[in-house]
mmCIF file of C-alpha atoms (C1' of nucleotides) in Angstrom:
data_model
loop_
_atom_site.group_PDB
_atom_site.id
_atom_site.type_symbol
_atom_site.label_atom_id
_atom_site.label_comp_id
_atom_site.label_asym_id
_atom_site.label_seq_id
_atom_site.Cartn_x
_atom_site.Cartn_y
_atom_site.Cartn_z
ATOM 1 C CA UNK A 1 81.695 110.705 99.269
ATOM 2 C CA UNK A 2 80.934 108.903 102.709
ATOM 3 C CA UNK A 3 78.151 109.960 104.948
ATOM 4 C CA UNK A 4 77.646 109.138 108.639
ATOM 5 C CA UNK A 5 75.990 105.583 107.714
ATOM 6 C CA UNK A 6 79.140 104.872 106.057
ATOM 7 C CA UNK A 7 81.230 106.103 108.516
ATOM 8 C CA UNK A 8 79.433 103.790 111.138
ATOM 9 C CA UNK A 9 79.918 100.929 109.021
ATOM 10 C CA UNK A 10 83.663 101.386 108.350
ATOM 11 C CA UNK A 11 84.158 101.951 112.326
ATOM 12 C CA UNK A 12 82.538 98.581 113.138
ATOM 13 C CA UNK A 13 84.471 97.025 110.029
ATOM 14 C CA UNK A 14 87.531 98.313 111.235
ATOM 15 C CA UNK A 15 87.692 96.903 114.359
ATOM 16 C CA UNK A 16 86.280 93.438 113.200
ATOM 17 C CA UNK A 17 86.023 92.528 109.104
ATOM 18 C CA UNK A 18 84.216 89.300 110.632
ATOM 19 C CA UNK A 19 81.028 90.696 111.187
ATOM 20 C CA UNK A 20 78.138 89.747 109.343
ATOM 21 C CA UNK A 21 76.073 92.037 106.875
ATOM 22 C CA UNK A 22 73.037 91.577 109.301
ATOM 23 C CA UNK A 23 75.190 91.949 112.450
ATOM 24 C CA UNK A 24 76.073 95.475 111.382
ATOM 25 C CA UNK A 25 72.773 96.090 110.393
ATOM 26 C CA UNK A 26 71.485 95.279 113.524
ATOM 27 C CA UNK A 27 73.972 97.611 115.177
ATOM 28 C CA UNK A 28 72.844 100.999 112.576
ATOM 29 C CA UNK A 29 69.291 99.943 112.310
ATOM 30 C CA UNK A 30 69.203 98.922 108.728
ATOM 31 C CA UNK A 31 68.886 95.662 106.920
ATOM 32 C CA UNK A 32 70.961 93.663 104.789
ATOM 33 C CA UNK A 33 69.981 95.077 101.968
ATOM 34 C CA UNK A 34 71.602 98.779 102.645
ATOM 35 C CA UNK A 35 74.589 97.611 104.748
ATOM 36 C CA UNK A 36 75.822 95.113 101.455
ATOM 37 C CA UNK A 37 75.401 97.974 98.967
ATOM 38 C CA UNK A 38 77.283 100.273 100.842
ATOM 39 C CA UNK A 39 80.390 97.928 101.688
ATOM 40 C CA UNK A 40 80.278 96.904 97.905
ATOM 41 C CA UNK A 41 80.199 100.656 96.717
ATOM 42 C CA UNK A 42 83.374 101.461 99.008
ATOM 43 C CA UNK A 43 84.936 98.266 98.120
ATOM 44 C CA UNK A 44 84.746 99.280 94.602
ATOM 45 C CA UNK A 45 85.937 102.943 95.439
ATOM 46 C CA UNK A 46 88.574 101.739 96.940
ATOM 47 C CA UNK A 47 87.657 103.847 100.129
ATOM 48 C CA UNK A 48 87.647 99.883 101.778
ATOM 49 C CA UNK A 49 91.128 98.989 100.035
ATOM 50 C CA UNK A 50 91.263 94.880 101.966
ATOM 51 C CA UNK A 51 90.669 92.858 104.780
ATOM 52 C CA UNK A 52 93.834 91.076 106.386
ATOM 53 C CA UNK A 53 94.781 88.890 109.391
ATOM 54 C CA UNK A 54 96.739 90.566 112.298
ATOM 55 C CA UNK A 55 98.939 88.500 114.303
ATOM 56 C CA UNK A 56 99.825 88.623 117.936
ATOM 57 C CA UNK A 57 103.920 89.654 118.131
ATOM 58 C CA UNK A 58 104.513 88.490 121.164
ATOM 59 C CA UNK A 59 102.808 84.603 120.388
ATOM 60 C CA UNK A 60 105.571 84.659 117.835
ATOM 61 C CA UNK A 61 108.201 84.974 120.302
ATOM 62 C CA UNK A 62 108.217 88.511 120.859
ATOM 63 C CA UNK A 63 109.741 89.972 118.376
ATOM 64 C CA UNK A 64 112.070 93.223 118.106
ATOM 65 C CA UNK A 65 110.738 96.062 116.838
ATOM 66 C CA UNK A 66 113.071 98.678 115.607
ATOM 67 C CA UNK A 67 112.591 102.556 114.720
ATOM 68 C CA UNK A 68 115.440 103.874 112.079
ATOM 69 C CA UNK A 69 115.562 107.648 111.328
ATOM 70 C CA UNK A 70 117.306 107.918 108.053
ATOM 71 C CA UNK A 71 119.319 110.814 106.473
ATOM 72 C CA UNK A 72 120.077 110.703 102.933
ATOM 73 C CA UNK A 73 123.299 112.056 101.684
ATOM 74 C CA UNK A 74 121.540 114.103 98.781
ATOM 75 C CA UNK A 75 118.180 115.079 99.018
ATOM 76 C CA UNK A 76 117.382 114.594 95.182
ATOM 77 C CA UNK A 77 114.201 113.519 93.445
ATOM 78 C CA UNK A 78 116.550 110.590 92.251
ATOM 79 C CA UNK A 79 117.986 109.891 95.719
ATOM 80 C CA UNK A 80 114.331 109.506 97.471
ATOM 81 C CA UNK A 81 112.757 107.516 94.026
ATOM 82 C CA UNK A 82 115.901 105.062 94.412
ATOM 83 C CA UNK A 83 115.311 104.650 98.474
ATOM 84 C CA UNK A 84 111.836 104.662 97.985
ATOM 85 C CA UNK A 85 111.815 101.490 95.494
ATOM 86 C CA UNK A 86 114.572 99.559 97.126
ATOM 87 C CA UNK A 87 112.776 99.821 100.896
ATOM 88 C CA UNK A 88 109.860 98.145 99.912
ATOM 89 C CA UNK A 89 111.644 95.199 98.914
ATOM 90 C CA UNK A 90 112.448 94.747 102.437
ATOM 91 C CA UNK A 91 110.188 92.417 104.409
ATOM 92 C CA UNK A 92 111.624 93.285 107.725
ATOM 93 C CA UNK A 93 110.547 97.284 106.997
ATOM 94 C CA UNK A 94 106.759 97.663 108.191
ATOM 95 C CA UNK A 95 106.606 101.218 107.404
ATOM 96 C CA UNK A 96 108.564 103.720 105.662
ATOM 97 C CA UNK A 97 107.717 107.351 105.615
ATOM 98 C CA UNK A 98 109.322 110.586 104.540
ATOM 99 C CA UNK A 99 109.596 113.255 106.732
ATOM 100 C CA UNK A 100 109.723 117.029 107.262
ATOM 101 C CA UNK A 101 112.443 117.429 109.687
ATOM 102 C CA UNK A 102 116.042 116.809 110.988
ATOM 103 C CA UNK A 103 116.109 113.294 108.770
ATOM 104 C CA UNK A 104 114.615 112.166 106.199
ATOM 105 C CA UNK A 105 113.036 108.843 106.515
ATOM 106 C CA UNK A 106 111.371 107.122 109.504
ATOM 107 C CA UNK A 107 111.407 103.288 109.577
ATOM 108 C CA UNK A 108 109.732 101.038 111.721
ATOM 109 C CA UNK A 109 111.108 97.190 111.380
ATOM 110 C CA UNK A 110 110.758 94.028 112.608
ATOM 111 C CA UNK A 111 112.879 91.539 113.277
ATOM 112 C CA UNK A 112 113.361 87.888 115.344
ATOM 113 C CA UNK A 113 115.949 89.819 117.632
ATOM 114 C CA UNK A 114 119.272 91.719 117.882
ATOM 115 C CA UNK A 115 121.239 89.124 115.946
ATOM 116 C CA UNK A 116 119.024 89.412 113.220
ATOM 117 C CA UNK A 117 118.517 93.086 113.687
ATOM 118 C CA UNK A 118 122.623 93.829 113.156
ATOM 119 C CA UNK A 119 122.654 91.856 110.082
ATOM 120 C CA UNK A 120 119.432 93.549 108.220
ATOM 121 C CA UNK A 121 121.276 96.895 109.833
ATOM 122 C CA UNK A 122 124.422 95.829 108.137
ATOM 123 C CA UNK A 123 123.748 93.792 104.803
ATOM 124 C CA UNK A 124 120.512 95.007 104.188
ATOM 125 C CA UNK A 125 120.048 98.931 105.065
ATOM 126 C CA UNK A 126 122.732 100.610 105.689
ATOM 127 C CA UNK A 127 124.522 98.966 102.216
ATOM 128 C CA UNK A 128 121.247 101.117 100.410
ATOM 129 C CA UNK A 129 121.830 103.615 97.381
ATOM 130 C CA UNK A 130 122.399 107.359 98.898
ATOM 131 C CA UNK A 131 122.621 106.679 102.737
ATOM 132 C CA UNK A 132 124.454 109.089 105.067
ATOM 133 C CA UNK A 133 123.387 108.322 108.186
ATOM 134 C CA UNK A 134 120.958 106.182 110.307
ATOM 135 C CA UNK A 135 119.747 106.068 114.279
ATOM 136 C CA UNK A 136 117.645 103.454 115.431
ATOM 137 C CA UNK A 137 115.530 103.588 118.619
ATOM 138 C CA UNK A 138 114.007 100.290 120.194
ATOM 139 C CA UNK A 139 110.846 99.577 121.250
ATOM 140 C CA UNK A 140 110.739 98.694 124.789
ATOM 141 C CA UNK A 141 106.900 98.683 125.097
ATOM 142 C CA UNK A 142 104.119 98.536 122.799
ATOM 143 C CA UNK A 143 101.819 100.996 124.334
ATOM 144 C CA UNK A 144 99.429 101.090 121.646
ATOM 145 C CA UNK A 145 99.143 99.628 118.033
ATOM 146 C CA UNK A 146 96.176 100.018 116.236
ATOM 147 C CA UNK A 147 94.835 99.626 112.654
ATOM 148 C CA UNK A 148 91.931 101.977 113.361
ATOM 149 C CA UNK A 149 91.777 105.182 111.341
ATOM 150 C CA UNK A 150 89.677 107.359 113.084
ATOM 151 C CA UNK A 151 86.563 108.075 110.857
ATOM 152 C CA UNK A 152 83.597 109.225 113.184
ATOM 153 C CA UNK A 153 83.722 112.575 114.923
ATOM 154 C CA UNK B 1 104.340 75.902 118.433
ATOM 155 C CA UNK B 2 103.814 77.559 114.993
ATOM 156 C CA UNK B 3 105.662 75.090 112.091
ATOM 157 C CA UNK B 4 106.365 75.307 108.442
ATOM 158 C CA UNK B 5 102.548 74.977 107.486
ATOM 159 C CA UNK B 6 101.179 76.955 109.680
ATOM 160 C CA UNK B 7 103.735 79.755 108.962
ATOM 161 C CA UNK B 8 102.362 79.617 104.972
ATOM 162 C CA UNK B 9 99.089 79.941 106.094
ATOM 163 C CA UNK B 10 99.693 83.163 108.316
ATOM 164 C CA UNK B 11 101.921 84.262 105.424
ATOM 165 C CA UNK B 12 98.711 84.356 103.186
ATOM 166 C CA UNK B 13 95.884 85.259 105.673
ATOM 167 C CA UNK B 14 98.044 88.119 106.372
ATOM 168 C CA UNK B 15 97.999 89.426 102.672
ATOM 169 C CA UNK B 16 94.160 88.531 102.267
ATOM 170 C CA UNK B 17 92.435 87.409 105.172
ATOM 171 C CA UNK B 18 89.089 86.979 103.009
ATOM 172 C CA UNK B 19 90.688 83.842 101.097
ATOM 173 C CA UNK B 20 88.511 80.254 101.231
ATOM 174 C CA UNK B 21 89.701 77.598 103.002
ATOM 175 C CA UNK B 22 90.014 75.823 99.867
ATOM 176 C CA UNK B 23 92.039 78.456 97.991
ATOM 177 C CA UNK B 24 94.720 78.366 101.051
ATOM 178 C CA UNK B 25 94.794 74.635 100.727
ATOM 179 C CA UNK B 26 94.906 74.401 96.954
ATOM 180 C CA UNK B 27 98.100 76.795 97.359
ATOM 181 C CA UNK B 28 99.468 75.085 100.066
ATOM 182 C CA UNK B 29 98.784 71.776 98.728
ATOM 183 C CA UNK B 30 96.352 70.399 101.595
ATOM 184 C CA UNK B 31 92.889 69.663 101.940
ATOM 185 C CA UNK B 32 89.947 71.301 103.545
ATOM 186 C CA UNK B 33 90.209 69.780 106.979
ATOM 187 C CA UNK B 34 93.784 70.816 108.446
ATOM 188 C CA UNK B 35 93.831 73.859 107.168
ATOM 189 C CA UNK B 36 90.389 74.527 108.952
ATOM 190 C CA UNK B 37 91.824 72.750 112.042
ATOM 191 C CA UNK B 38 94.969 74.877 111.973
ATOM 192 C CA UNK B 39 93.428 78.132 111.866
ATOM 193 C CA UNK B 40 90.992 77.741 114.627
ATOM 194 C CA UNK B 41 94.003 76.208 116.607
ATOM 195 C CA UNK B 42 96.035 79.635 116.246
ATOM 196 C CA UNK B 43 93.062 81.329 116.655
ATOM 197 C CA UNK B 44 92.538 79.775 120.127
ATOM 198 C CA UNK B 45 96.204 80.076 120.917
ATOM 199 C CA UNK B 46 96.211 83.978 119.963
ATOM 200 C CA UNK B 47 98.522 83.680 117.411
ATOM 201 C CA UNK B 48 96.150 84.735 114.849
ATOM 202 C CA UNK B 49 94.576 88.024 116.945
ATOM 203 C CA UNK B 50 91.416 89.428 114.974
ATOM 204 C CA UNK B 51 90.618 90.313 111.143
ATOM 205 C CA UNK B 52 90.188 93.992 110.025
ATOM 206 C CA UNK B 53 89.552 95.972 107.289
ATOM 207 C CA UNK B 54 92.028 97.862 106.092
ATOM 208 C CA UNK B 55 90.821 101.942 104.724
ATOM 209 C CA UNK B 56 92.384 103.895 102.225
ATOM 210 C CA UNK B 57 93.709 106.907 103.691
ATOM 211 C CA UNK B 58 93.963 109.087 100.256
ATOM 212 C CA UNK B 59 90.578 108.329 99.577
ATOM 213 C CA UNK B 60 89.185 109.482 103.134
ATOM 214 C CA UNK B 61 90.388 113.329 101.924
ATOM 215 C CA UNK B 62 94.055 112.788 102.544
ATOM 216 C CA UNK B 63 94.717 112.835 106.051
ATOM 217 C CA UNK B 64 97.669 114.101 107.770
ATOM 218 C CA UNK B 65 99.906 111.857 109.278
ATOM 219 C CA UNK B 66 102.280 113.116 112.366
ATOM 220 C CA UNK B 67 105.330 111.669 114.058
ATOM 221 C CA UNK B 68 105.758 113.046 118.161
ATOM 222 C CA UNK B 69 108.953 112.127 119.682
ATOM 223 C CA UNK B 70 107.358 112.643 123.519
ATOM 224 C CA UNK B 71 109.431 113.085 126.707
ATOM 225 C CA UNK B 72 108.422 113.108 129.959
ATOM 226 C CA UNK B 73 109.631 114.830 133.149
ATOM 227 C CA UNK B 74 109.914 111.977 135.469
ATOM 228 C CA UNK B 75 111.172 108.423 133.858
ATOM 229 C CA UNK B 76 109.324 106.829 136.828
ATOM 230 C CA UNK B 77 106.917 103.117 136.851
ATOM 231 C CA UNK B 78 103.658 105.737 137.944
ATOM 232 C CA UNK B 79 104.601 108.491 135.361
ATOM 233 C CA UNK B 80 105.162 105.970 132.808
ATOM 234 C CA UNK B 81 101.739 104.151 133.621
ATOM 235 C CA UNK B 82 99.552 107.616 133.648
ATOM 236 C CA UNK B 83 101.020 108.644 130.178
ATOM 237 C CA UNK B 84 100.600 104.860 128.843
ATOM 238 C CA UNK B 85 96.566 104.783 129.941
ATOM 239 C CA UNK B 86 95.907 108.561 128.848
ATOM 240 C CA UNK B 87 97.355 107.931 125.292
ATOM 241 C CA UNK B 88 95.814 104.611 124.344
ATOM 242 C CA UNK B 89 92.008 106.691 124.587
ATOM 243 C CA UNK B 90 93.283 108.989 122.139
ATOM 244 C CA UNK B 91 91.549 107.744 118.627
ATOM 245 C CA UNK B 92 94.033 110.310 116.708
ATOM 246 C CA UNK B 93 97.152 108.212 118.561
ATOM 247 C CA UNK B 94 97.312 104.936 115.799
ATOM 248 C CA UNK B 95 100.428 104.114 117.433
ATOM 249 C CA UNK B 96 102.416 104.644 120.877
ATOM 250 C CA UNK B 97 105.785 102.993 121.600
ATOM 251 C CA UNK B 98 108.243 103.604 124.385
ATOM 252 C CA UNK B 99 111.841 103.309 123.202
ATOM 253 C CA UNK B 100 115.301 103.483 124.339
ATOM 254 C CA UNK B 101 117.346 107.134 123.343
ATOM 255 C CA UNK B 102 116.964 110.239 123.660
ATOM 256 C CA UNK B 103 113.128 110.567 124.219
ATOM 257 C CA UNK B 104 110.416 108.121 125.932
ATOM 258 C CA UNK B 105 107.882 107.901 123.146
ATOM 259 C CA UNK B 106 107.519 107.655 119.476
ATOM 260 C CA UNK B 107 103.472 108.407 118.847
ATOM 261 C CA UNK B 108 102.181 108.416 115.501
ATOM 262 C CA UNK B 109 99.022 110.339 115.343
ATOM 263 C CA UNK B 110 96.555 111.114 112.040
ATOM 264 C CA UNK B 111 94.300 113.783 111.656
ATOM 265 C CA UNK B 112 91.781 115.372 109.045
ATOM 266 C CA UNK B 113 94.005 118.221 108.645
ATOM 267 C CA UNK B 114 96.836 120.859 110.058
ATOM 268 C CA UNK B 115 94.312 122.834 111.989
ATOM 269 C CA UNK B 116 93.027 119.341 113.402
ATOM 270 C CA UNK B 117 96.508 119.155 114.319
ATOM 271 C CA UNK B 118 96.950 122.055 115.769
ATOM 272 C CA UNK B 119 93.678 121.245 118.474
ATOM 273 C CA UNK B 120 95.130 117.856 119.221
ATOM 274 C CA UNK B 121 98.341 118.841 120.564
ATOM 275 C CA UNK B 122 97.555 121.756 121.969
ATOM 276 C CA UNK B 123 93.927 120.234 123.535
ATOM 277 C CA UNK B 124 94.584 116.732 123.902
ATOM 278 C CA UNK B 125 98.515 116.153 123.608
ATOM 279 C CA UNK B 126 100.041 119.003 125.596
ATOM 280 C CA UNK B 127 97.777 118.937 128.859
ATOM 281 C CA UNK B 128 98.810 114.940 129.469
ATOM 282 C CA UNK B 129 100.031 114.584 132.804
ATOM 283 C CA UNK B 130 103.962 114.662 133.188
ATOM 284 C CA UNK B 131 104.946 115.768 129.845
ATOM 285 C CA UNK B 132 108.541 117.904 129.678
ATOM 286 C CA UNK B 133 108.860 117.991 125.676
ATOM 287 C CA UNK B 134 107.291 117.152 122.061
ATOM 288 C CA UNK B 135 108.864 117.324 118.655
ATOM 289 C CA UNK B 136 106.936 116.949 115.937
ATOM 290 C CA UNK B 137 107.651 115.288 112.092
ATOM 291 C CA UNK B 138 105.508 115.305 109.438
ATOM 292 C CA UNK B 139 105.033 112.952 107.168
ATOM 293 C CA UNK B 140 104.969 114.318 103.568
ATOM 294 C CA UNK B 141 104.845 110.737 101.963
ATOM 295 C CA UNK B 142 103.757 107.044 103.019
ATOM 296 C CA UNK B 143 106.160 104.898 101.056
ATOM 297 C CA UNK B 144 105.314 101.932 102.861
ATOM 298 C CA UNK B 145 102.497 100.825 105.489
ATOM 299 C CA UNK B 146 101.893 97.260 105.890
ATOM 300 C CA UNK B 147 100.148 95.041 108.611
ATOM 301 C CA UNK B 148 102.540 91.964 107.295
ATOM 302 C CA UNK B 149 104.570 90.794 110.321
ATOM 303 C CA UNK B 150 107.493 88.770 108.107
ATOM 304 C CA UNK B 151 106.823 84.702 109.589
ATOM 305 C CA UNK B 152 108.770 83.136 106.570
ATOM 306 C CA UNK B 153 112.670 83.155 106.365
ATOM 307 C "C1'" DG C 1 96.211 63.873 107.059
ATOM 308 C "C1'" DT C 2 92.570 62.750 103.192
ATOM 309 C "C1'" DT C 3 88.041 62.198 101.136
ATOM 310 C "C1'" DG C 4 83.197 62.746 100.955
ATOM 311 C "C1'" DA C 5 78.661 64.056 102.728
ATOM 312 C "C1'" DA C 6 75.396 66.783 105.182
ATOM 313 C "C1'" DA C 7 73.739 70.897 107.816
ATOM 314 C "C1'" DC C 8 73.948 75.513 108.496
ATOM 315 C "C1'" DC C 9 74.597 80.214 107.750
ATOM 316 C "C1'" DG C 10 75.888 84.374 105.465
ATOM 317 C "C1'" DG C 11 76.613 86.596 101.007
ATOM 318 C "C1'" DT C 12 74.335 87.542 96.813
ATOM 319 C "C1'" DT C 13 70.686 88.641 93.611
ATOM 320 C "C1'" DG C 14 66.101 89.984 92.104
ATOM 321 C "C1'" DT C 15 61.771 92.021 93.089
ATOM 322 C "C1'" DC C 16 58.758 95.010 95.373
ATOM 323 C "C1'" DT C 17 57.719 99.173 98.054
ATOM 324 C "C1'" DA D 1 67.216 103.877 99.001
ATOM 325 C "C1'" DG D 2 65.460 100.288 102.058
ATOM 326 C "C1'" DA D 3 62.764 95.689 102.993
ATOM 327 C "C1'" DC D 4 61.894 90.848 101.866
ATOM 328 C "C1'" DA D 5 62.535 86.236 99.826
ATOM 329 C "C1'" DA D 6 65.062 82.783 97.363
ATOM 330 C "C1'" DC D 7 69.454 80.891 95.801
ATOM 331 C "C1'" DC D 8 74.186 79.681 96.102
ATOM 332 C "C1'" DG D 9 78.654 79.201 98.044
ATOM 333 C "C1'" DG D 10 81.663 78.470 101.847
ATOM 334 C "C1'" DT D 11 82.197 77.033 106.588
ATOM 335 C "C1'" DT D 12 81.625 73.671 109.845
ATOM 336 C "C1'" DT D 13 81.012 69.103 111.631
ATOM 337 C "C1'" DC D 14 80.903 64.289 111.019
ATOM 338 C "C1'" DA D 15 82.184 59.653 109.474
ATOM 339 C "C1'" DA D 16 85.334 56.488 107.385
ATOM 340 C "C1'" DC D 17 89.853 55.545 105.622
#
DNA sequence: GTTGAAACCGGTTGTCT
DNA sequence: AGACAACCGGTTTCAAC
């Protein structure tokens, strides 16, 4: 499906969508030509799904950033589909997965600070369909963030 | 620093950072020029930190996606600091965060598979200087995973 | 902050190997 | 599948309001 050209191309397009066509191309040793059909062919398999703007949190006044673990009070196809669909309504939720484990869910959120963070804790999560219990954890340092998928061996 | 305007404008270059100047001012209801000026204005202020492409992780053979709740032995500045530049060369870590409770790190890791896994911690995780403890959760579905910090009330 | 114009550069397409 | 050339669209800069 992807061979090691392409995987050299999404590396370099990971860490910077702002590169030209011949700028990779100069990098891989190919011309335009190659480097366009191949972006175009993964853009259309969805393999590239978009290219976005990341911001810097801490230029926006350093922001909270909140982990929740999550225990549902039934695990039941129902109880996850009705979590599932009212979490991503939430703009304050960055990620939401379900886990194997001792809870369910594992959120990561951000908010402005604790003020705001006790309010989306009270109104806006905790007042979910199916809840039975929730633990959050704070960031205190971003060690690492990264958008990077690791794609090359 | 950042006002009204400028928050739309991050709001939308979040979502789609490949939109024309003109299509951000025809939905913002400006012209050409400040919305050019504004960009490259939080783009030299480091609001605005890079552009990426964004992969699809179902269609690079559905990789496995691992929560590690990490805690040291020492919660001193130096052990901190060793563990902090160690992780951030691990490609597998996405995401490294020291929090408050009752472990130092929350590490969110993805790999090609459970045997990929399995080398990882026990090659690369394990053997990191000062490391008492690791639990691990897996995730078994990715309900939500956006890059969209919220910058509009 | 708006409008309009001009230069430049990269994406896009077609053709050839 | 890759190289080359020509076209077109958007960015960028400028001037004037």
């Amino acid at each position: 499906m992807v061979d090691r050209i392409d995987r050299q191309i999404l590396a370099l397009l990971q860490e910077d969508a702002q590169l030209t066509i011949q700028e990779i191309g100069k990098r891989i040793n190919l011309s335009k030509t190659p480097v366009h059909e191949r972006i175009k062919r993964m853009e259309r398999d969805g393999i590239i799904e978009k290219h976005v703007t990341l911001l810097n949190k801490k230029k926006l006044g350093n922001l909270l950033v909140v982990f929740c673990q999550v225990t549902l009070a039934k695990q039941t196809r129902d109880s996850f589909f009705e979590f599932d669909r009212a979490i991503a309504q939430l703009p304050e939720v960055m990620e939401c997965n379900r886990v194997s484990g001792t809870f369910d869910y594992l959120l990561k959120v951000v908010v402005r600070d604790m003020e705001n963070y006790n309010a989306f804790y009270q109104e806006r999560l905790s007042v979910l369909p199916g809840i039975l219990h929730i633990s959050s954890f704070f960031v205190m340092a971003e060690v690492k963030n990264t958008t990077v998928i690791p794609v090359e061996e």
